[in-house]
Tab-separated table of C-alpha atoms and ligand atoms in Angstrom:
chain	number	residue	atom	x	y	z
A	1	UNK	CA	68.750	97.122	87.460
A	2	UNK	CA	70.974	94.855	89.520
A	3	UNK	CA	71.114	91.082	89.209
A	4	UNK	CA	70.839	90.492	92.913
A	5	UNK	CA	67.740	89.036	94.518
A	6	UNK	CA	68.742	91.101	97.515
A	7	UNK	CA	71.234	93.880	97.913
A	8	UNK	CA	71.855	96.259	100.785
A	9	UNK	CA	73.711	99.501	100.313
A	10	UNK	CA	75.506	100.927	103.334
A	11	UNK	CA	72.637	99.648	105.453
A	12	UNK	CA	72.852	101.116	108.944
A	13	UNK	CA	70.766	100.991	112.092
A	14	UNK	CA	71.586	102.952	115.211
A	15	UNK	CA	70.023	102.678	118.637
A	16	UNK	CA	70.947	105.922	120.431
A	17	UNK	CA	74.733	105.834	120.620
A	18	UNK	CA	75.043	102.219	119.541
A	19	UNK	CA	75.416	101.224	115.901
A	20	UNK	CA	73.779	97.792	115.722
A	21	UNK	CA	74.293	97.497	111.948
A	22	UNK	CA	77.076	99.508	110.395
A	23	UNK	CA	77.004	100.324	106.674
A	24	UNK	CA	76.723	96.751	105.422
A	25	UNK	CA	76.605	95.749	101.760
A	26	UNK	CA	75.052	92.321	101.344
A	27	UNK	CA	74.729	90.629	97.957
A	28	UNK	CA	72.492	87.627	97.461
A	29	UNK	CA	71.998	85.989	94.082
A	30	UNK	CA	69.140	83.846	92.869
A	31	UNK	CA	68.834	80.277	94.047
A	32	UNK	CA	71.560	80.683	96.646
A	33	UNK	CA	71.550	79.893	100.321
A	34	UNK	CA	73.206	82.896	101.922
A	35	UNK	CA	74.424	82.389	105.488
A	36	UNK	CA	74.673	85.413	107.732
A	37	UNK	CA	77.145	84.377	110.405
A	38	UNK	CA	77.970	86.271	113.568
A	39	UNK	CA	78.071	86.005	117.328
A	40	UNK	CA	75.170	86.906	119.529
A	41	UNK	CA	74.718	90.662	119.340
A	42	UNK	CA	76.542	90.966	116.001
A	43	UNK	CA	73.530	92.539	114.292
A	44	UNK	CA	71.974	89.592	112.427
A	45	UNK	CA	68.398	89.934	113.654
A	46	UNK	CA	68.435	93.705	113.214
A	47	UNK	CA	69.624	93.236	109.627
A	48	UNK	CA	66.934	90.660	108.848
A	49	UNK	CA	64.243	92.778	110.495
A	50	UNK	CA	65.254	95.721	108.301
A	51	UNK	CA	65.134	93.487	105.241
A	52	UNK	CA	61.604	92.439	106.170
A	53	UNK	CA	60.577	96.047	106.722
A	54	UNK	CA	59.990	95.487	110.464
A	55	UNK	CA	62.698	97.948	111.523
A	56	UNK	CA	63.465	101.148	109.688
A	57	UNK	CA	67.080	101.684	108.639
A	58	UNK	CA	68.755	104.769	110.075
A	59	UNK	CA	70.519	105.222	106.736
A	60	UNK	CA	71.221	103.090	103.689
A	61	UNK	CA	69.072	101.154	101.266
A	62	UNK	CA	67.667	97.714	100.641
A	63	UNK	CA	66.717	96.372	97.247
A	64	UNK	CA	64.810	93.135	96.834
A	65	UNK	CA	64.208	91.776	93.313
A	66	UNK	CA	65.969	94.924	92.111
A	67	UNK	CA	63.433	97.252	93.718
A	68	UNK	CA	63.767	99.587	96.674
A	69	UNK	CA	61.737	98.156	99.560
A	70	UNK	CA	60.423	101.473	100.801
A	71	UNK	CA	58.861	102.387	97.484
A	72	UNK	CA	57.737	98.913	96.419
A	73	UNK	CA	56.770	97.095	99.604
A	74	UNK	CA	53.392	96.029	98.212
A	75	UNK	CA	54.959	94.330	95.205
A	76	UNK	CA	57.902	92.828	97.065
A	77	UNK	CA	56.633	91.287	100.290
A	78	UNK	CA	54.051	88.926	98.799
A	79	UNK	CA	57.049	87.263	97.134
A	80	UNK	CA	58.995	86.910	100.417
A	81	UNK	CA	58.576	84.524	103.342
A	82	UNK	CA	60.258	84.710	106.729
A	83	UNK	CA	60.586	83.534	110.262
A	84	UNK	CA	62.292	86.170	112.332
A	85	UNK	CA	60.629	85.317	115.603
A	86	UNK	CA	59.451	81.806	116.391
A	87	UNK	CA	55.806	81.958	115.398
A	88	UNK	CA	53.257	81.130	118.071
A	89	UNK	CA	51.228	78.036	117.281
A	90	UNK	CA	48.173	76.700	119.021
A	91	UNK	CA	49.512	73.722	120.947
A	92	UNK	CA	46.148	71.975	121.159
A	93	UNK	CA	45.641	71.984	117.389
A	94	UNK	CA	47.377	69.980	114.670
A	95	UNK	CA	49.916	71.409	112.253
A	96	UNK	CA	47.309	71.335	109.522
A	97	UNK	CA	44.778	73.240	111.640
A	98	UNK	CA	47.367	75.824	112.635
A	99	UNK	CA	48.395	76.461	109.050
A	100	UNK	CA	44.787	76.630	107.852
A	101	UNK	CA	44.169	79.403	110.361
A	102	UNK	CA	47.313	81.265	109.308
A	103	UNK	CA	46.469	80.869	105.625
A	104	UNK	CA	43.028	82.379	106.195
A	105	UNK	CA	44.497	85.268	108.223
A	106	UNK	CA	46.999	86.011	105.488
A	107	UNK	CA	44.526	85.706	102.652
A	108	UNK	CA	46.176	82.691	101.049
A	109	UNK	CA	43.382	81.059	99.104
A	110	UNK	CA	45.119	78.313	97.148
A	111	UNK	CA	43.555	75.026	98.227
A	112	UNK	CA	46.808	73.082	98.299
A	113	UNK	CA	48.833	75.770	100.120
A	114	UNK	CA	48.795	73.943	103.455
A	115	UNK	CA	49.420	70.383	102.211
A	116	UNK	CA	52.127	71.764	99.913
A	117	UNK	CA	53.942	73.475	102.786
A	118	UNK	CA	53.615	70.495	105.145
A	119	UNK	CA	54.945	68.042	102.595
A	120	UNK	CA	57.843	70.361	101.743
A	121	UNK	CA	59.091	70.269	105.322
A	122	UNK	CA	58.273	66.593	105.810
A	123	UNK	CA	55.413	67.010	108.281
A	124	UNK	CA	52.725	65.500	106.065
A	125	UNK	CA	52.865	62.091	107.716
A	126	UNK	CA	51.736	63.415	111.122
A	127	UNK	CA	48.063	64.151	110.452
A	128	UNK	CA	46.482	63.670	113.886
A	129	UNK	CA	49.361	64.879	116.001
A	130	UNK	CA	48.893	67.966	118.156
A	131	UNK	CA	51.584	70.638	118.080
A	132	UNK	CA	51.967	70.095	121.840
A	133	UNK	CA	53.458	66.695	121.018
A	134	UNK	CA	55.941	68.124	118.533
A	135	UNK	CA	59.670	68.128	119.160
A	136	UNK	CA	61.558	71.410	118.836
A	137	UNK	CA	62.815	70.342	115.407
A	138	UNK	CA	59.265	69.673	114.240
A	139	UNK	CA	58.137	73.062	115.541
A	140	UNK	CA	60.970	74.747	113.668
A	141	UNK	CA	59.885	72.927	110.518
A	142	UNK	CA	56.296	73.962	111.106
A	143	UNK	CA	57.519	77.551	111.365
A	144	UNK	CA	59.188	77.179	107.984
A	145	UNK	CA	56.050	75.581	106.556
A	146	UNK	CA	54.133	78.664	107.674
A	147	UNK	CA	56.692	80.836	105.894
A	148	UNK	CA	56.478	78.973	102.576
A	149	UNK	CA	52.724	78.448	102.203
A	150	UNK	CA	52.487	81.219	99.624
A	151	UNK	CA	55.498	79.826	97.713
A	152	UNK	CA	57.835	82.777	98.230
A	153	UNK	CA	60.807	83.334	95.934
A	154	UNK	CA	62.899	84.620	98.828
A	155	UNK	CA	62.907	82.995	102.249
A	156	UNK	CA	64.460	84.637	105.302
A	157	UNK	CA	65.197	82.519	108.363
A	158	UNK	CA	66.684	83.868	111.573
A	159	UNK	CA	68.644	81.141	113.375
A	160	UNK	CA	66.297	78.288	112.395
A	161	UNK	CA	68.727	75.654	113.644
A	162	UNK	CA	68.818	77.027	117.189
A	163	UNK	CA	68.418	74.125	119.553
A	164	UNK	CA	68.324	71.459	116.863
A	165	UNK	CA	70.393	68.292	117.142
A	166	UNK	CA	72.687	67.213	114.276
A	167	UNK	CA	69.970	65.056	112.735
A	168	UNK	CA	67.506	67.925	112.856
A	169	UNK	CA	70.063	70.163	111.176
A	170	UNK	CA	70.692	67.557	108.504
A	171	UNK	CA	66.958	67.270	107.813
A	172	UNK	CA	66.639	71.013	107.582
A	173	UNK	CA	69.590	71.137	105.237
A	174	UNK	CA	67.948	68.585	102.976
A	175	UNK	CA	64.648	70.320	102.610
A	176	UNK	CA	66.212	73.755	102.239
A	177	UNK	CA	68.445	72.411	99.480
A	178	UNK	CA	65.396	70.842	97.808
A	179	UNK	CA	63.566	74.160	97.950
A	180	UNK	CA	66.544	75.835	96.328
A	181	UNK	CA	66.974	73.273	93.619
A	182	UNK	CA	63.402	72.421	92.730
A	183	UNK	CA	61.735	75.750	93.311
A	184	UNK	CA	64.676	78.091	92.733
A	185	UNK	CA	63.964	79.690	96.091
A	186	UNK	CA	66.657	82.022	97.397
A	187	UNK	CA	67.291	81.640	101.117
A	188	UNK	CA	68.942	83.879	103.673
A	189	UNK	CA	69.666	82.132	106.926
A	190	UNK	CA	71.442	83.428	110.005
A	191	UNK	CA	73.429	81.504	112.572
A	192	UNK	CA	76.078	81.967	115.226
A	193	UNK	CA	77.607	78.534	114.620
A	194	UNK	CA	80.056	78.178	111.764
A	195	UNK	CA	79.894	74.406	111.493
A	196	UNK	CA	76.115	74.595	111.086
A	197	UNK	CA	76.033	77.338	108.517
A	198	UNK	CA	78.851	75.701	106.619
A	199	UNK	CA	76.613	72.683	105.994
A	200	UNK	CA	73.747	74.790	104.745
A	201	UNK	CA	75.016	77.815	102.895
A	202	UNK	CA	76.605	78.402	99.492
A	203	UNK	CA	78.028	81.724	100.564
A	204	UNK	CA	78.634	83.244	103.966
A	205	UNK	CA	78.537	86.863	105.041
A	206	UNK	CA	80.442	87.320	108.279
A	207	UNK	CA	79.018	90.026	110.517
A	208	UNK	CA	80.829	91.271	113.588
A	209	UNK	CA	79.903	94.238	115.787
A	210	UNK	CA	77.536	95.434	113.089
A	211	UNK	CA	80.096	95.319	110.270
A	212	UNK	CA	80.138	92.868	107.405
A	213	UNK	CA	83.714	91.609	107.423
A	214	UNK	CA	83.501	89.604	104.231
A	215	UNK	CA	81.359	87.581	101.874
A	216	UNK	CA	82.981	84.275	101.029
A	217	UNK	CA	81.781	81.195	99.174
A	218	UNK	CA	81.929	77.864	100.960
A	219	UNK	CA	84.321	76.681	98.264
A	220	UNK	CA	86.731	79.551	98.915
A	221	UNK	CA	86.335	79.105	102.639
A	222	UNK	CA	87.259	75.432	102.455
A	223	UNK	CA	90.100	76.102	100.065
A	224	UNK	CA	91.476	78.784	102.293
A	225	UNK	CA	91.308	76.425	105.200
A	226	UNK	CA	92.621	73.256	103.652
A	227	UNK	CA	95.648	71.841	105.346
A	228	UNK	CA	98.955	72.141	103.562
A	229	UNK	CA	102.672	71.698	103.817
A	230	UNK	CA	104.652	74.878	103.395
A	231	UNK	CA	108.258	74.989	102.251
A	232	UNK	CA	110.366	78.104	102.050
A	233	UNK	CA	112.959	77.542	99.366
A	234	UNK	CA	115.806	79.426	97.724
A	235	UNK	CA	114.720	78.624	94.161
A	236	UNK	CA	110.964	78.484	93.657
A	237	UNK	CA	111.021	77.702	89.938
A	238	UNK	CA	113.316	74.785	90.355
A	239	UNK	CA	111.374	73.503	93.356
A	240	UNK	CA	108.087	73.676	91.451
A	241	UNK	CA	109.598	71.788	88.557
A	242	UNK	CA	110.680	69.044	90.929
A	243	UNK	CA	107.270	68.880	92.546
A	244	UNK	CA	105.595	68.437	89.181
A	245	UNK	CA	108.084	66.210	87.418
A	246	UNK	CA	109.495	64.156	90.238
A	247	UNK	CA	106.501	63.878	92.579
A	248	UNK	CA	103.619	64.461	90.142
A	249	UNK	CA	102.216	67.083	92.491
A	250	UNK	CA	99.726	69.432	90.894
A	251	UNK	CA	97.893	70.728	93.948
A	252	UNK	CA	100.255	73.457	95.133
A	253	UNK	CA	100.408	77.237	95.306
A	254	UNK	CA	103.356	79.559	94.913
A	255	UNK	CA	103.462	82.360	97.493
A	256	UNK	CA	105.720	85.294	98.313
A	257	UNK	CA	109.223	85.021	99.791
A	258	UNK	CA	109.974	81.638	98.270
A	259	UNK	CA	107.039	79.907	99.961
A	260	UNK	CA	105.262	76.990	98.316
A	261	UNK	CA	102.115	75.430	99.728
A	262	UNK	CA	101.467	71.809	98.896
A	263	UNK	CA	97.973	70.473	99.472
A	264	UNK	CA	98.758	66.818	98.902
A	265	UNK	CA	101.553	64.553	100.199
A	266	UNK	CA	100.925	65.723	103.770
A	267	UNK	CA	103.301	63.894	106.075
A	268	UNK	CA	105.868	63.365	103.330
A	269	UNK	CA	107.846	66.481	104.108
A	270	UNK	CA	110.972	64.399	104.794
A	271	UNK	CA	111.119	62.965	101.277
A	272	UNK	CA	110.271	66.273	99.661
A	273	UNK	CA	112.958	68.007	101.653
A	274	UNK	CA	115.533	65.380	100.737
A	275	UNK	CA	114.915	65.798	97.019
A	276	UNK	CA	115.004	69.604	97.264
A	277	UNK	CA	118.335	69.527	99.080
A	278	UNK	CA	119.790	66.949	96.695
A	279	UNK	CA	118.970	69.355	93.887
A	280	UNK	CA	120.771	72.271	95.523
A	281	UNK	CA	117.626	73.982	96.737
A	282	UNK	CA	118.038	75.482	100.171
A	283	UNK	CA	115.074	74.861	102.432
A	284	UNK	CA	114.791	77.503	105.139
A	285	UNK	CA	111.418	76.456	106.544
A	286	UNK	CA	109.098	73.463	106.567
A	287	UNK	CA	105.718	73.942	108.165
A	288	UNK	CA	102.465	72.057	108.471
A	289	UNK	CA	99.425	74.330	108.540
A	290	UNK	CA	97.209	74.009	111.552
A	291	UNK	CA	94.422	76.046	110.021
A	292	UNK	CA	90.967	74.740	110.540
A	293	UNK	CA	87.647	76.318	109.798
A	294	UNK	CA	86.911	77.484	113.320
A	295	UNK	CA	90.406	78.973	113.553
A	296	UNK	CA	89.677	81.032	110.497
A	297	UNK	CA	86.913	82.784	112.362
A	298	UNK	CA	89.011	83.233	115.412
A	299	UNK	CA	91.499	84.992	113.145
A	300	UNK	CA	88.853	86.978	111.362
A	301	UNK	CA	87.008	88.273	114.389
A	302	UNK	CA	89.510	87.649	117.152
A	303	UNK	CA	87.489	85.263	119.270
A	304	UNK	CA	85.104	82.381	119.266
A	305	UNK	CA	81.967	82.550	117.186
A	306	UNK	CA	80.064	79.807	118.874
A	307	UNK	CA	80.218	81.032	122.442
B	1	LIG	N1	65.314	97.440	119.910
B	1	LIG	C1	66.593	97.603	120.293
B	1	LIG	N2	66.942	98.615	121.118
B	1	LIG	C2	68.230	98.797	121.493
B	1	LIG	N3	69.261	98.015	121.115
B	1	LIG	C3	68.974	96.988	120.280
B	1	LIG	C4	67.639	96.720	119.830
B	1	LIG	N4	67.670	95.637	119.012
B	1	LIG	C5	68.967	95.247	118.984
B	1	LIG	N5	69.747	96.040	119.726
B	1	LIG	C6	71.200	95.903	119.900
B	1	LIG	O1	71.809	95.798	118.637
B	1	LIG	C7	72.844	94.836	118.649
B	1	LIG	C8	72.594	93.780	117.611
B	1	LIG	O2	71.507	92.974	118.021
B	1	LIG	P1	70.906	91.815	117.148
B	1	LIG	O3	70.647	92.334	115.778
B	1	LIG	O4	69.764	91.246	117.884
B	1	LIG	O5	72.111	90.780	117.085
B	1	LIG	P2	72.120	89.211	116.735
B	1	LIG	O6	70.824	88.873	116.133
B	1	LIG	O7	73.275	89.048	115.823
B	1	LIG	O8	72.348	88.500	118.038
B	1	LIG	C9	72.912	94.290	120.063
B	1	LIG	O9	73.923	94.953	120.770
B	1	LIG	C10	71.555	94.621	120.631
B	1	LIG	O10	71.618	94.817	122.016
B	2	LIG	MG1	69.462	87.398	116.642
């Protein structure tokens, strides 16, 4: 049995000639927030709908909690919560009344299910307020409350930050992180905006034209996109020795063709160069990286993500 909370194996969905999701292998481990990032039309919703059993894969497999979803749906789905489409709420009722109705429909009998869910998303201090008076951010939170009433171990959210302002996103980030930390909930969240998903996720799967281009941790992503000074030198060993002994630089990487990337001392290329040259090291290139996070995606998929 695998260790993944969720794993897809060559998961594929075709619509006539079009391949909406193309042989993707997703790996989500316990307690993680997994961000599925891709432009509009990339295949995010189709993927999440297949995971929830709402759309049948053309080929490929999905395992949740180590079990195949087709054979074990009855055991699996009570342990999963989701919002794939924005749920319809009765505008002329309160949040509490809406959730009570949903809980009854879904056969959730625990007395504290509704207050638990409302307090989790921070809507417990709005007792008399009708949903009609809710902001978009509050409605999104109510949607999440509806998805967590039964205390799922896996939560699947399709673009929950759509239309939220930065404060709304920050609030969502906080309560999703709390859910992860306190309840060990695993969360899969999709988005078409890198800067948003970067604030929320631990690991990102980049999907483009139905293909999963890569799975990358936020740490790796940031590291890969940190700014650096790059020198191309004739004698790497000697240059490295100078960096360490003369400048006390430890944050550097040695690359091919005599290149050295230095992640500190940005803007001090003049001094570094002088010392290299004084020590008979030829410097054939000095470059400042321009890489930024959004550029990384432009490189990866050849265009803007957040269009
Ligand atoms: N029911 C459907 N019938 C035909 N094509 C579909 C259907 N659902 C999605 N698609 C197509 O599959 C592709 C991926 O769509 P979708 O999964 O909704 O992308 P995303 O959620 O990333 O915006 C799109 O080109 C879309 O037009
Ligand atoms: Mg979508």
